Coordinates of C-alpha atoms in Angstrom, one line a residue:
X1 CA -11.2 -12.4 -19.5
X2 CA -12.4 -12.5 -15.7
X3 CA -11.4 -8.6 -15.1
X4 CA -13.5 -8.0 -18.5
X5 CA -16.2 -9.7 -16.6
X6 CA -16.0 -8.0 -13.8
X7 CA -16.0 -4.5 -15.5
X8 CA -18.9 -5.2 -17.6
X9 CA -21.1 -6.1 -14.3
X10 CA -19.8 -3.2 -12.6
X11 CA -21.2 -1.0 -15.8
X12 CA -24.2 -3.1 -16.4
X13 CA -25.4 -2.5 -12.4
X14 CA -24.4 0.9 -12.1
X15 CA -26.4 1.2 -15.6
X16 CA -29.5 0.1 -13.5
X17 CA -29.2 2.3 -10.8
X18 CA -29.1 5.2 -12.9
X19 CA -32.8 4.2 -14.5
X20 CA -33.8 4.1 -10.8
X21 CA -32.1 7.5 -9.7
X22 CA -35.0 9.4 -10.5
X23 CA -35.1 13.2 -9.4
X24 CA -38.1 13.8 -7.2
X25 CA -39.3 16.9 -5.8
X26 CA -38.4 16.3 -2.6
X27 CA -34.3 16.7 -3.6
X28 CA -34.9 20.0 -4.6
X29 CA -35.1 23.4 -2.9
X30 CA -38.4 25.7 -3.4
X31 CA -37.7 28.2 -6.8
X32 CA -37.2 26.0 -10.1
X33 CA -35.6 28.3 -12.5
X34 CA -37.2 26.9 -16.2
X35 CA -37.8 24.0 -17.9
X36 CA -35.3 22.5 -20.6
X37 CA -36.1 20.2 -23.0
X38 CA -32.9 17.0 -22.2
X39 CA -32.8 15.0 -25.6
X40 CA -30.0 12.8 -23.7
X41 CA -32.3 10.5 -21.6
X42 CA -35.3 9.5 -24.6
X43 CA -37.6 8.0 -21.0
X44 CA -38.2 11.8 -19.4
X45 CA -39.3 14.2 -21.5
X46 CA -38.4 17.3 -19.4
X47 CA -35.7 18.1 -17.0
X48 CA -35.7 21.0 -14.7
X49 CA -33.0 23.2 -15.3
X50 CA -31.9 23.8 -12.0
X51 CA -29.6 26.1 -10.2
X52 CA -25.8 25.6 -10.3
X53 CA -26.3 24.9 -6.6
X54 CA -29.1 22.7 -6.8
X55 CA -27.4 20.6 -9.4
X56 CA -24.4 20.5 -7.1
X57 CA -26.5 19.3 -4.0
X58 CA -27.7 16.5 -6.4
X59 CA -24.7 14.8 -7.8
X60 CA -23.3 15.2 -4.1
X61 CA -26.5 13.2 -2.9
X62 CA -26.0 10.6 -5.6
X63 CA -23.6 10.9 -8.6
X64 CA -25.3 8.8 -10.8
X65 CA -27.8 12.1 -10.6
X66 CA -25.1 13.5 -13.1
X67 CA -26.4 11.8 -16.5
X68 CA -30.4 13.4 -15.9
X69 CA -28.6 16.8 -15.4
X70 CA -28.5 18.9 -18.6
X71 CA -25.4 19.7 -20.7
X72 CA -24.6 23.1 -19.3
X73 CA -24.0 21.0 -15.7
X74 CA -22.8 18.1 -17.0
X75 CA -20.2 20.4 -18.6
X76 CA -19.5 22.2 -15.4
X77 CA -16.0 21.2 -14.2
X78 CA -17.1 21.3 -10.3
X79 CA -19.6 20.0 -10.2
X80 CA -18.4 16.9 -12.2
X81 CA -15.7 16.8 -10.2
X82 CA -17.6 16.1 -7.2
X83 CA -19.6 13.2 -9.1
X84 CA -16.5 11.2 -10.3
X85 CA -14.6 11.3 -6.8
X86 CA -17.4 9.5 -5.3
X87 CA -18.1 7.0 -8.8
X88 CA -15.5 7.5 -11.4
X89 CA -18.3 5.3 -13.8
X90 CA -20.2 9.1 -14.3
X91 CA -17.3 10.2 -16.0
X92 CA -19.6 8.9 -19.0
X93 CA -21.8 11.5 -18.7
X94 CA -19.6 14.3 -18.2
X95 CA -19.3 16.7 -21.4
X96 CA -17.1 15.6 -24.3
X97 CA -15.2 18.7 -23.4
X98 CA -14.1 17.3 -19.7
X99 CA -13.9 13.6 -21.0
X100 CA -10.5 15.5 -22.3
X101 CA -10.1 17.3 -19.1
X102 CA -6.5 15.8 -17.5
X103 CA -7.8 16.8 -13.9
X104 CA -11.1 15.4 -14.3
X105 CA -10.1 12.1 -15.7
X106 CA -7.4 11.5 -13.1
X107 CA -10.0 11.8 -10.5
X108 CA -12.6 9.3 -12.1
X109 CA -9.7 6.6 -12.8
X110 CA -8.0 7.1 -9.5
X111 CA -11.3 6.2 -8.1
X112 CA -12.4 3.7 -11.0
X113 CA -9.5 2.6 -12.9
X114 CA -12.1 1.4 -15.7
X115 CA -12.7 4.8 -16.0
X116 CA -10.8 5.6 -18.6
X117 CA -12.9 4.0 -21.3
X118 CA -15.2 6.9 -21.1
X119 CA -12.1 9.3 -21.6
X120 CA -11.2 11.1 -24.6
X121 CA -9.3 9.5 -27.7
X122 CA -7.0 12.0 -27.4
X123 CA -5.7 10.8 -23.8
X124 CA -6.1 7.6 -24.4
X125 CA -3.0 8.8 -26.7
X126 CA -1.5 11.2 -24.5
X127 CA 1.6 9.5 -23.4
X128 CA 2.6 12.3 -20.4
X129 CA -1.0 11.9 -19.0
X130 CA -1.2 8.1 -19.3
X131 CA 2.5 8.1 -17.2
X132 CA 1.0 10.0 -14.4
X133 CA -2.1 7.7 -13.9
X134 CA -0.5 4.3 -14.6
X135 CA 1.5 4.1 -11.4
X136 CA -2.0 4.4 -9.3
X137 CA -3.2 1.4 -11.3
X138 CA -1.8 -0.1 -14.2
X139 CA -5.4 -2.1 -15.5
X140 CA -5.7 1.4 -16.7
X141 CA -3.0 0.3 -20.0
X142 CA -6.5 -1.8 -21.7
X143 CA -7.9 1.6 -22.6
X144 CA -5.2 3.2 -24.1
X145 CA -4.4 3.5 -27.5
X146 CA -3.2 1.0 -29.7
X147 CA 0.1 3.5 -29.9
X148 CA 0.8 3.9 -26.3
X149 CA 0.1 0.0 -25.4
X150 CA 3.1 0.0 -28.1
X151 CA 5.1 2.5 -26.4
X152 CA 7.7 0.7 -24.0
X153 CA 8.4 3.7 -21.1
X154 CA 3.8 3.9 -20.8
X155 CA 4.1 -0.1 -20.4
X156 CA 6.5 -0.6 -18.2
X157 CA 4.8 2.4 -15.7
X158 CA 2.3 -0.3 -16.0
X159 CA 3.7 -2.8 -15.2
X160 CA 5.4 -1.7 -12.5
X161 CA 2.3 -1.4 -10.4
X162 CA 0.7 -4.3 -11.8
X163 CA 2.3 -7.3 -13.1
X164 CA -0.7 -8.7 -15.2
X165 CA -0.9 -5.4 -17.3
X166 CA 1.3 -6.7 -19.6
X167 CA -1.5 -8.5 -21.0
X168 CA -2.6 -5.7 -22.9
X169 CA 0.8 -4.5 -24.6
X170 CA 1.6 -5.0 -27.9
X171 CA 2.2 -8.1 -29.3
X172 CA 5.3 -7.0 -30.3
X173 CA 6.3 -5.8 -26.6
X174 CA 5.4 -9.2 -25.4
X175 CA 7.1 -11.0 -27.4
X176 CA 10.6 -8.6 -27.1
X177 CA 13.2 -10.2 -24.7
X178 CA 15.3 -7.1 -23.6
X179 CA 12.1 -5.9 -22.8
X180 CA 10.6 -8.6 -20.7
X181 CA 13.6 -9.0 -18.9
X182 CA 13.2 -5.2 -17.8
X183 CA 9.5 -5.6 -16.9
X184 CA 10.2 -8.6 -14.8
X185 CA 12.5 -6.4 -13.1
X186 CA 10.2 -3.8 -12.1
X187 CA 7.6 -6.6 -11.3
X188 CA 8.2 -10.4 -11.7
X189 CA 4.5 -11.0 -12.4
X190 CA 4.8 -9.8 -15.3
X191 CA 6.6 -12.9 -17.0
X192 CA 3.3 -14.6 -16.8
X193 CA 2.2 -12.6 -19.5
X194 CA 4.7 -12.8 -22.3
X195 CA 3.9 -13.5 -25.8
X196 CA 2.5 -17.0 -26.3
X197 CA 5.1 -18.2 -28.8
X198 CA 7.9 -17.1 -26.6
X199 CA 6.7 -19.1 -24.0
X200 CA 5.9 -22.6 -26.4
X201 CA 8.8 -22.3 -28.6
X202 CA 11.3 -25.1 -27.7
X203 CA 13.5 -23.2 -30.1
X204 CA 13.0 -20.3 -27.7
X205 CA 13.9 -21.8 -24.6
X206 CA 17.0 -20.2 -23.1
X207 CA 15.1 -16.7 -24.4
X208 CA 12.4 -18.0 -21.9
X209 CA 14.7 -19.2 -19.2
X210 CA 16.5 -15.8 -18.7
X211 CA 13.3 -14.1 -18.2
X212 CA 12.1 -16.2 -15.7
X213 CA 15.5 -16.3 -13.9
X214 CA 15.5 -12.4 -13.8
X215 CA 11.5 -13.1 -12.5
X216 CA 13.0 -15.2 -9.8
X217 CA 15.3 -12.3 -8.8
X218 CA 12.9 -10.0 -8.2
X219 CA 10.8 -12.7 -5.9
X220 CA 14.0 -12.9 -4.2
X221 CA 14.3 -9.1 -3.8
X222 CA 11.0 -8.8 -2.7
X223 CA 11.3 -11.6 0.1
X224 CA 14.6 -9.8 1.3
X225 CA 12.5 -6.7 1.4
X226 CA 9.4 -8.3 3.3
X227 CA 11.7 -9.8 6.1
X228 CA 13.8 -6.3 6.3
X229 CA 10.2 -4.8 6.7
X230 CA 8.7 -7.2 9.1
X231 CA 12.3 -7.3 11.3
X232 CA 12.3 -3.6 11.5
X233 CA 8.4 -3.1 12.5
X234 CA 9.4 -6.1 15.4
X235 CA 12.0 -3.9 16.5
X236 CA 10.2 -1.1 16.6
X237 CA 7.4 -3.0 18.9
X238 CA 10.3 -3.9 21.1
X239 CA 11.5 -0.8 21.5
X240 CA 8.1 0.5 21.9
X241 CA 7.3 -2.0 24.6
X242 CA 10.7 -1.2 26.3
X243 CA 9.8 2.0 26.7
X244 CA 6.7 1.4 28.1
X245 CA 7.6 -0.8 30.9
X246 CA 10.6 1.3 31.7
X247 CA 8.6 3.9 31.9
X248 CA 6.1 2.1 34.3
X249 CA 9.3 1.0 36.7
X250 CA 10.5 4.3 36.7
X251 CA 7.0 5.8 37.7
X252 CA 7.0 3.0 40.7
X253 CA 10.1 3.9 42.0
X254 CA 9.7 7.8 41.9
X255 CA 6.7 6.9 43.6
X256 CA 8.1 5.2 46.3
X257 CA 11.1 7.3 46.7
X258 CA 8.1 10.2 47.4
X259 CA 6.8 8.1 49.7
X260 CA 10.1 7.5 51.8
X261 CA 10.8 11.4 51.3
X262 CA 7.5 12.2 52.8
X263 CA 8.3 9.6 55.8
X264 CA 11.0 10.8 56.6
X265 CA 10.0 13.5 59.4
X266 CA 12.2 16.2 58.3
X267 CA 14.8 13.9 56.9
X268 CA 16.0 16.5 55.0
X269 CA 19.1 14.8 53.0
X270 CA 16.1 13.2 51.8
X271 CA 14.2 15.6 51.3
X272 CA 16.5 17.4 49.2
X273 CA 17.4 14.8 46.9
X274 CA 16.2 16.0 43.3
X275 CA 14.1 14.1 41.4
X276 CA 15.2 11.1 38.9
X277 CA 14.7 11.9 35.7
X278 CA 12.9 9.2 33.1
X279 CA 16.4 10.0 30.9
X280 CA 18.6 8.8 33.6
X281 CA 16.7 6.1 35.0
X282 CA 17.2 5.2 31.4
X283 CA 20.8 6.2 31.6
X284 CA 21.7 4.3 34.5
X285 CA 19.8 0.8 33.7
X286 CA 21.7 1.1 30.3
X287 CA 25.2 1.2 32.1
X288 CA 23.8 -1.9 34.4
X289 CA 23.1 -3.9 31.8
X290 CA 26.7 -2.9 30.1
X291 CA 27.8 -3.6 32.7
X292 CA 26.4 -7.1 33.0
X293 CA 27.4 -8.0 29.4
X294 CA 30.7 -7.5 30.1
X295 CA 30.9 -9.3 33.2
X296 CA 29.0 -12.5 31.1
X297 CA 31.2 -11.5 28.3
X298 CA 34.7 -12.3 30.9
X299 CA 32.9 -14.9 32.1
X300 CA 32.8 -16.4 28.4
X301 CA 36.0 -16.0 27.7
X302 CA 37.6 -17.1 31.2
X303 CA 35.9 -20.9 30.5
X304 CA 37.1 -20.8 26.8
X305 CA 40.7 -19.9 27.9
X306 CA 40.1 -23.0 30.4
X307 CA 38.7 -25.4 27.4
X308 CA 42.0 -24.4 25.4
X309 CA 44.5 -25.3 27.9
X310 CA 42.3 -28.7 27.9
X311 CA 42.6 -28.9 24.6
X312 CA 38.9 -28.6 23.9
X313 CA 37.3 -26.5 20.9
X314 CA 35.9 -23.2 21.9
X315 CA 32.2 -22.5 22.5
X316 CA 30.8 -19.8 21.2
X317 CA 29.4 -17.2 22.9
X318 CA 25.7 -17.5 21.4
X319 CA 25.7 -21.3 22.2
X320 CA 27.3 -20.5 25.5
X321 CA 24.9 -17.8 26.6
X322 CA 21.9 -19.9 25.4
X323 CA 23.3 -22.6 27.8
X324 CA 24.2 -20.6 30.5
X325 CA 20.4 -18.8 30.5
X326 CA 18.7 -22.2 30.1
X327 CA 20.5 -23.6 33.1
X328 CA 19.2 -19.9 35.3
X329 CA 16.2 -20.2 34.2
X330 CA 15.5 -23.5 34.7
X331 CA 14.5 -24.9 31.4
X332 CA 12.8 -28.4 31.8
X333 CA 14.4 -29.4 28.9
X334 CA 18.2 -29.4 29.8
X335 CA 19.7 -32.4 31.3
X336 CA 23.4 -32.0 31.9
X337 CA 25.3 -32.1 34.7
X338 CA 26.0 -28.5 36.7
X339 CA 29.4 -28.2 35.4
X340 CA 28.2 -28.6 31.5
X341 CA 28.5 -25.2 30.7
X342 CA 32.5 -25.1 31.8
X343 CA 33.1 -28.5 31.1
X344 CA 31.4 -29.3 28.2

């Protein structure tokens, strides 16, 4: 009801602006070509027939230009084009013949999903066309025909991009449980918006249950999905940031070693000594810090060895590293004794 709302404001304002989108002289260029009599807007009487190009310059400037234009430029594929990629509303006063143009439509929907009311009855039945513009917004289902919103592949391409565009299947579609089940698997909103009497039938429940299970699983999925996302972009950052401040320390110390070189006085073993590439400055702080997990890693499993012969349980090495760094760093909030780490 709200997005009906909505849509009929939308219409109702743009309806307004197009009684104020007068064409004054001043759009136009110098050389009118004739006069033609445009029976389509009953409040002007006349409307200059103007060039191709003028026309053009017009619906560019403002698209709602497109409804004073006459027929034989409202019927002109570019230049309607160029009106409905900035308002796909005009669509509405594009000819009859391009309201059942496939390229033409696309681009008004894809800019104004609502878009398609103004569209031809025959693609509002046209199930290949409606497949290719559902996935861009599926809101686009309420305009189709009564046939397609009945056809289970044109709903579910719906539905996959938006859940609540189940609302305007079929009754029957709504109220089908193999068929729910495989909506709320493309997109778990969906389950808000099976039939009524599915959803208020006691006798119905465990009908109802599996669909909202199989809604929960794709919540689930999604979550999984957010947090793979989200991890990966963090790691990402790190590695970006890495990077960065590697290459900063790499950038001080060839700077200093250029400095030394150029002390030097004719040092020349220093002189000589080629420069350090950024790939093995990288090379060689990866093999230290090998190097230092290893030597933690010994260090690990030397106290463990110790705790076993002392009959104590094993530590492992994430609790034990997280330790052994508090107690370098200092952390305020440890209070063992120095030997914790070995003892403990």
């Amino acid at each position: 009801m709200m997005k009906d709302i909505v849509s009929e404001l939308v219409e109702n304002v743009a309806m307004r602006a197009q009684d104020d989108a007068t064409i004054r002289p001043d759009h136009l260029e110098d050389g009118t070509d004739e006069t033609l009599v445009a029976p389509q807007h009953p409040e002007r009487k006349e409307v200059p027939l103007f060039s191709r190009k003028k026309a053009m310059k017009l619906v560019s400037t403002h698209p709602l230009h497109l409804r004073a234009l006459p027929m034989l430029h409202r019927n002109d594929k570019d230049i309607v084009r160029t009106a409905v990629r900035k308002m796909g509303y005009v669509l509405k006063h594009a000819s009859p013949e391009l309201r059942n143009d496939r390229e033409v439509v696309a681009l008004a929907v894809r800019q104004w999903p609502h878009a398609m009311k103004y569209a031809s009855e025959d693609l509002k039945d046209n199930r290949n066309f409606l497949l290719n513009i559902l996935p861009g917004d599926g809101r686009t289902l309420q305009y189709a025909s009564e046939k397609m919103r009945g056809t289970k592949a044109v709903v579910l391409a719906a539905v996959e991009h938006t859940g609540s565009a189940l609302e305007f299947a079929s009754d029957t579609l709504r109220d089908d449980v193999d068929f729910l089940i495989r909506c709320c698997r493309k997109n778990g909103m969906s389950a808000r918006f099976m039939g009524e009497d599915l959803a208020e039938d006691p006798d119905r429940k465990e009908d109802y249950d599996k669909i909202l299970a199989e809604a929960n699983l794709f919540f689930i999925e999604e979550a999984r999905k957010q947090a793979e996302k989200e991890a990966q972009e963090r790691a990402t950052a790190a590695a970006l940031a890495k990077e960065k401040d590697q290459r900063e320390r790499w950038a001080k110390l060839e700077k200093e070693r250029e400095e030394q070189m150029q002390q030097g006085n004719g040092n020349r073993a220093s002189d000589d000594e080629a420069p350090l590439t950024f790939e093995a400055f990288v090379a060689a702080e990866a093999a230290a810090e090998a190097a230092a997990e290893a030597a933690i890693r010994k260090e690990w499993e030397t106290i463990n060895a110790t705790r076993e012969v002392e009959g104590k349980g094993a530590l492992s090495f994430q609790d034990w590293n997280a330790e052994r760094e508090a107690k370098t760093n200092g952390d305020p909030n440890e209070d063992k004794d120095d030997d914790s780490i070995s003892t403990s």
